[in-house]
Amino acid sequence: MTVTKGSTYIMANTSEASVSASRPRIPKPSELSKLRSQIQAVEDMEDMSANVAMDAAYVEEDNTDQTPVVLPFARPLKNMSEIRHFFRTNQTPIYFIGATPVNLLGLDRWVRKFSYITYYDGWDGHHPRVFTPSEKPYVEFQSAEEINNWLLENPEVREYIDSRRTPGGPRPKIAMVFFDEETEAICEELGYDLILPSAELRNELDSKIVTTRLGNEAGAPSVPNILGRANTYKELQKLADKANLGSDLVVQTPYGDSGKTTFFITSEETWNQYSKYIIDEDIKVMKRINNRPVAVEAVLTHCGTVVGPILTELAGYKELTPYKGGWCGNEMHPDVLNDSQRHRATELVRRVGDGLRKTGYKGFFEVDVLVDTDTDDVYLGELNPRISGASAITNVTAGAYADIPLFLFHLLEYLDVEFSIDVDEINERWEEMSGADIWSHMIIKETDDIVQYITHAPRTGNYVLDSKGKLQFVRPALDWHQLQNHKEAFFLRIYGVEDYRWKGADLGILVTKAKLQFTGKKKTRLSIDAKHLISSIRSQYRGIDVPPAESDDK
């Protein structure tokens, strides 16, 4: 068997061939192994039951003939106690759909009838709120949107959603990170509500040019810049001179991942290296600054913009990703910014929310903020009009447990409920709490140039560094919300036994209450403990090398 290798592909297992019904089919060794794993997992669930039992959101009515009586508020929700009550008694089915549930994992602790529909299931069917189709034919997905659309159209998924609908009750609500116009059409046909701003509006806001103009109008300025076009190095210099940007320039094109559409130009030589990506494009030309980038998530409600915690990012570490500059995680800790910088960053994000309101946008968004380390100025970097990778730890902050997780403000905007909250008071309190907690997560990719059929993989659950410093599996767990200290970690497996791994594949996600980066005299690097965690998890993956595909020229 040969497998196509590529960093943009999501590999699915090949479906098994049908067999004659005239005799019982003999199970393959791999299937027997699966059965044994399922038996073991059922036994493991006894250990997990204490985690499940503590959250009323996990309790469902098995008897569908008995509908619980929930008395709705006759007035708008006006405080956190009433909002928490609303979500704990929620009767609207809400689904997060994606390749994995990582972005919003754990919100089912807060919201009744909140479930996850995913392509990969790190719990092998034993998470009570994660559903994965059992039949997954081999598919080479080219994007996250394709995965989500495939899931929505899958017969098993549709049956799963429809079986949980109450006749005459509310329509199912669907949330996801990436979607397109096809996603909207599928949801419309199936009678689902996609509780996100329109794909058309999101695509427009994804433009770095549009973001810059929006920020300028809202009082959230970017790094000193000028917008325009340049088809020669001389034209680029002339454009930069108009804004007194100097000769050390950063040039961005409107769309695409910033790591692939941002170019550092200092001379005609570097212009010639990147000009094919810049010519005939609208561009943003910026002065190059020394900066500290941070990520801030927020939710635009009709009461104002609720601003979440401030996180720094992990990017480009060769231990985690083979891609230069590639994002591979986030950290939240007291030293990300000082009090003054934190306040100004919060205010900048609130102003971006004010600008978004004029476009008709509502709900969740993320802002990349740049702090100039030479001048201490705070600038708007980029706008991501969606749930982001940082969401995984945004929802477990001290502020979230004092009030509600940030994403629940998004749900309030899209559910049939009236509410009135003091956003200024929430932001003030959350800003004070933002330096009181430590959370980090990292995405562990395959970094070796290999293609392997996986025969052994680490389990999803809680791990601990023992007295000898060895990472040990402790117990199955549903999420990372119960981690207590820096010696503990939660690992969410993505690729498991009988899947394939290749250079660039996401193996899994590790969450911990420890800082993963150390800022030395010369530069910031992964901490010794972070490298130990990575190598410990990676060592648990083993497999059989797959020979390269044979050439068609033979």
CSV table of C-alpha atoms in Angstrom, one decimal, residues 217-450:
chain,number,residue,atom,x,y,z
A,217,GLU,CA,-11.1,54.4,11.9
A,218,ALA,CA,-11.7,52.9,15.3
A,219,GLY,CA,-8.7,54.4,16.9
A,220,ALA,CA,-6.7,51.2,17.0
A,221,PRO,CA,-3.6,52.1,14.9
A,222,SER,CA,-1.2,49.6,13.2
A,223,VAL,CA,2.6,49.9,13.1
A,224,PRO,CA,3.4,53.0,11.1
A,225,ASN,CA,2.5,52.1,7.5
A,226,ILE,CA,1.2,53.1,4.1
A,227,LEU,CA,-1.2,51.2,1.8
A,228,GLY,CA,-0.7,51.1,-1.9
A,229,ARG,CA,0.9,49.1,-4.8
A,230,ALA,CA,4.5,48.7,-6.0
A,231,ASN,CA,5.6,46.8,-9.1
A,232,THR,CA,9.3,47.8,-8.7
A,233,TYR,CA,11.7,48.3,-5.9
A,234,LYS,CA,11.9,52.0,-6.8
A,235,GLU,CA,8.1,52.3,-6.5
A,236,LEU,CA,8.3,50.5,-3.1
A,237,GLN,CA,10.9,53.0,-1.9
A,238,LYS,CA,8.8,55.9,-3.1
A,239,LEU,CA,5.8,54.6,-1.3
A,240,ALA,CA,7.7,54.1,2.0
A,241,ASP,CA,9.3,57.6,1.7
A,242,LYS,CA,5.8,59.2,1.7
A,243,ALA,CA,5.2,57.8,5.2
A,244,ASN,CA,8.8,58.2,6.5
A,245,LEU,CA,9.1,54.4,7.0
A,246,GLY,CA,12.8,54.2,6.3
A,247,SER,CA,14.4,51.4,4.2
A,248,ASP,CA,14.0,48.4,6.6
A,249,LEU,CA,10.5,47.4,5.6
A,250,VAL,CA,7.8,44.8,6.2
A,251,VAL,CA,5.4,44.2,3.3
A,252,GLN,CA,2.1,42.3,3.6
A,253,THR,CA,-0.3,41.1,1.0
A,254,PRO,CA,-4.0,41.1,1.9
A,255,TYR,CA,-4.9,37.4,2.4
A,256,GLY,CA,-3.3,34.3,3.7
A,257,ASP,CA,-1.4,33.1,6.8
A,258,SER,CA,0.8,36.0,7.9
A,259,GLY,CA,3.9,33.7,8.0
A,260,LYS,CA,3.5,33.1,4.2
A,261,THR,CA,2.3,36.6,3.1
A,262,THR,CA,4.7,38.8,5.1
A,263,PHE,CA,8.0,39.8,3.5
A,264,PHE,CA,11.0,41.5,5.1
A,265,ILE,CA,12.6,43.8,2.5
A,266,THR,CA,15.8,45.7,3.1
A,267,SER,CA,17.3,46.0,-0.4
A,268,GLU,CA,16.7,45.5,-4.1
A,269,GLU,CA,18.1,42.0,-3.6
A,270,THR,CA,15.4,41.0,-1.1
A,271,TRP,CA,12.8,42.7,-3.3
A,272,ASN,CA,13.8,40.5,-6.2
A,273,GLN,CA,13.5,37.5,-4.0
A,274,TYR,CA,9.8,38.2,-3.1
A,275,SER,CA,8.6,40.5,-5.8
A,276,LYS,CA,6.6,37.8,-7.6
A,277,TYR,CA,4.3,37.6,-4.6
A,278,ILE,CA,3.9,41.4,-4.4
A,279,ILE,CA,3.5,42.8,-7.9
A,280,ASP,CA,-0.1,43.7,-8.9
A,281,GLU,CA,-1.2,43.2,-5.3
A,282,ASP,CA,-2.6,45.7,-2.8
A,283,ILE,CA,0.0,45.9,-0.1
A,284,LYS,CA,0.6,47.2,3.4
A,285,VAL,CA,4.1,48.6,3.8
A,286,MET,CA,5.3,48.9,7.4
A,287,LYS,CA,8.2,50.2,9.3
A,288,ARG,CA,10.1,47.3,10.8
A,289,ILE,CA,10.0,47.3,14.6
A,290,ASN,CA,11.3,45.2,17.5
A,291,ASN,CA,8.1,43.8,18.9
A,292,ARG,CA,6.6,41.3,21.3
A,293,PRO,CA,3.5,39.7,19.7
A,294,VAL,CA,0.5,38.7,21.9
A,295,ALA,CA,-2.9,37.2,21.1
A,296,VAL,CA,-6.1,38.5,22.6
A,297,GLU,CA,-9.5,36.9,22.1
A,298,ALA,CA,-12.8,38.8,22.6
A,299,VAL,CA,-16.5,38.7,22.0
A,300,LEU,CA,-18.5,41.5,20.5
A,301,THR,CA,-22.0,41.6,22.1
A,302,HIS,CA,-24.8,44.1,21.8
A,303,CYS,CA,-23.7,45.3,25.3
A,304,GLY,CA,-20.1,45.9,24.2
A,305,THR,CA,-16.9,43.9,23.7
A,306,VAL,CA,-15.8,41.5,26.3
A,307,VAL,CA,-12.0,41.2,26.2
A,308,GLY,CA,-10.3,37.9,27.2
A,309,PRO,CA,-6.9,37.2,28.6
A,310,ILE,CA,-3.6,38.1,26.9
A,311,LEU,CA,-1.4,35.3,25.7
A,312,THR,CA,1.9,35.0,24.0
A,313,GLU,CA,2.6,32.5,21.3
A,314,LEU,CA,5.0,29.6,20.6
A,315,ALA,CA,6.2,29.8,17.0
A,316,GLY,CA,8.8,28.2,14.7
A,317,TYR,CA,10.4,25.8,17.3
A,318,LYS,CA,12.0,22.9,15.5
A,319,GLU,CA,11.1,20.5,18.3
A,320,LEU,CA,7.4,21.2,17.5
A,321,THR,CA,7.0,22.1,13.8
A,322,PRO,CA,9.0,21.6,10.6
A,323,TYR,CA,7.6,25.0,9.3
A,324,LYS,CA,9.8,28.1,9.8
A,325,GLY,CA,7.8,30.6,11.9
A,326,GLY,CA,4.8,28.2,12.1
A,327,TRP,CA,2.5,28.8,15.1
A,328,CYS,CA,2.6,25.9,17.6
A,329,GLY,CA,0.9,27.0,20.8
A,330,ASN,CA,0.2,29.7,23.3
A,331,GLU,CA,1.1,30.7,26.9
A,332,MET,CA,-0.8,32.7,29.5
A,333,HIS,CA,1.2,33.9,32.5
A,334,PRO,CA,1.6,37.0,34.6
A,335,ASP,CA,4.8,38.2,32.8
A,336,VAL,CA,3.3,38.3,29.2
A,337,LEU,CA,2.8,42.1,29.6
A,338,ASN,CA,3.1,44.6,32.4
A,339,ASP,CA,0.0,46.3,33.8
A,340,SER,CA,0.2,49.4,31.6
A,341,GLN,CA,0.7,47.3,28.4
A,342,ARG,CA,-2.1,45.0,29.4
A,343,HIS,CA,-4.5,47.9,29.9
A,344,ARG,CA,-3.6,49.5,26.6
A,345,ALA,CA,-3.8,46.2,24.7
A,346,THR,CA,-7.3,45.6,26.2
A,347,GLU,CA,-8.4,49.1,25.2
A,348,LEU,CA,-7.1,48.5,21.7
A,349,VAL,CA,-9.0,45.3,21.3
A,350,ARG,CA,-12.2,47.0,22.6
A,351,ARG,CA,-11.8,49.6,19.9
A,352,VAL,CA,-11.4,47.0,17.3
A,353,GLY,CA,-14.7,45.6,18.5
A,354,ASP,CA,-16.3,49.0,18.1
A,355,GLY,CA,-15.1,49.0,14.5
A,356,LEU,CA,-16.4,45.5,13.8
A,357,ARG,CA,-19.9,46.6,15.1
A,358,LYS,CA,-20.2,49.0,12.2
A,359,THR,CA,-19.7,46.1,9.7
A,360,GLY,CA,-22.6,44.0,11.2
A,361,TYR,CA,-20.2,41.6,12.8
A,362,LYS,CA,-21.1,40.0,16.2
A,363,GLY,CA,-19.5,37.3,18.3
A,364,PHE,CA,-16.0,35.8,18.8
A,365,PHE,CA,-12.8,37.3,17.3
A,366,GLU,CA,-9.1,37.3,17.9
A,367,VAL,CA,-6.6,40.2,17.6
A,368,ASP,CA,-2.8,39.9,17.3
A,369,VAL,CA,-1.4,42.9,19.2
A,370,LEU,CA,2.2,44.1,18.7
A,371,VAL,CA,4.1,45.8,21.6
A,372,ASP,CA,7.1,47.9,20.4
A,373,THR,CA,9.9,46.9,22.8
A,374,ASP,CA,11.8,50.1,22.0
A,375,THR,CA,9.0,52.7,22.4
A,376,ASP,CA,6.5,50.7,24.5
A,377,ASP,CA,3.7,51.6,21.9
A,378,VAL,CA,0.9,49.1,21.4
A,379,TYR,CA,-0.3,48.4,17.9
A,380,LEU,CA,-2.9,46.4,16.0
A,381,GLY,CA,-1.3,43.5,14.2
A,382,GLU,CA,-3.9,41.3,12.6
A,383,LEU,CA,-7.6,40.5,13.0
A,384,ASN,CA,-8.9,36.9,12.9
A,385,PRO,CA,-12.7,36.9,12.7
A,386,ARG,CA,-13.2,33.5,14.2
A,387,ILE,CA,-12.5,31.1,17.1
A,388,SER,CA,-8.7,30.7,17.3
A,389,GLY,CA,-6.1,28.2,18.4
A,390,ALA,CA,-5.7,30.2,21.6
A,391,SER,CA,-9.3,29.4,22.6
A,392,ALA,CA,-8.2,26.2,24.2
A,393,ILE,CA,-6.7,27.9,27.2
A,394,THR,CA,-8.8,31.1,27.1
A,395,ASN,CA,-11.7,29.2,28.5
A,396,VAL,CA,-10.0,27.9,31.6
A,397,THR,CA,-8.8,31.2,33.1
A,398,ALA,CA,-9.4,32.5,36.5
A,399,GLY,CA,-11.9,35.0,35.0
A,400,ALA,CA,-13.8,32.2,33.3
A,401,TYR,CA,-14.3,30.4,36.6
A,402,ALA,CA,-15.2,33.7,38.3
A,403,ASP,CA,-17.9,34.4,35.7
A,404,ILE,CA,-18.3,32.3,32.6
A,405,PRO,CA,-15.9,31.2,29.8
A,406,LEU,CA,-15.4,33.8,27.1
A,407,PHE,CA,-17.1,31.7,24.4
A,408,LEU,CA,-20.4,31.7,26.3
A,409,PHE,CA,-20.8,35.4,25.6
A,410,HIS,CA,-20.7,34.4,21.9
A,411,LEU,CA,-23.5,31.8,22.6
A,412,LEU,CA,-25.6,34.4,24.3
A,413,GLU,CA,-25.6,36.5,21.2
A,414,TYR,CA,-26.7,33.6,19.0
A,415,LEU,CA,-29.3,31.9,21.2
A,416,ASP,CA,-32.8,33.0,21.7
A,417,VAL,CA,-32.2,34.9,25.0
A,418,GLU,CA,-32.2,38.5,26.1
A,419,PHE,CA,-29.5,39.7,28.4
A,420,SER,CA,-28.0,42.9,29.8
A,421,ILE,CA,-24.5,42.9,31.2
A,422,ASP,CA,-22.0,45.6,32.4
A,423,VAL,CA,-19.2,44.9,29.9
A,424,ASP,CA,-16.9,47.6,31.4
A,425,GLU,CA,-17.2,46.0,34.9
A,426,ILE,CA,-16.4,42.5,33.4
A,427,ASN,CA,-13.4,43.8,31.5
A,428,GLU,CA,-12.0,45.7,34.5
A,429,ARG,CA,-12.3,42.6,36.7
A,430,TRP,CA,-10.9,40.2,34.1
A,431,GLU,CA,-8.0,42.6,33.5
A,432,GLU,CA,-7.1,42.4,37.2
A,433,MET,CA,-7.3,38.6,37.1
A,434,SER,CA,-5.4,38.1,33.8
A,435,GLY,CA,-2.1,38.0,35.5
A,436,ALA,CA,-3.1,35.5,38.2
A,437,ASP,CA,-3.0,32.3,36.3
A,438,ILE,CA,-0.7,30.1,34.2
A,439,TRP,CA,-1.8,27.9,31.3
A,440,SER,CA,0.1,26.8,28.2
A,441,HIS,CA,-0.5,24.5,25.3
A,442,MET,CA,1.6,23.2,22.4
A,443,ILE,CA,0.7,21.5,19.1
A,444,ILE,CA,3.2,18.6,18.5
A,445,LYS,CA,3.7,18.0,14.8
A,446,GLU,CA,5.8,15.2,13.2
A,447,THR,CA,9.1,16.9,12.4
A,448,ASP,CA,11.0,13.9,10.7
A,449,ASP,CA,10.8,13.3,7.0
A,450,ILE,CA,9.0,10.0,7.2
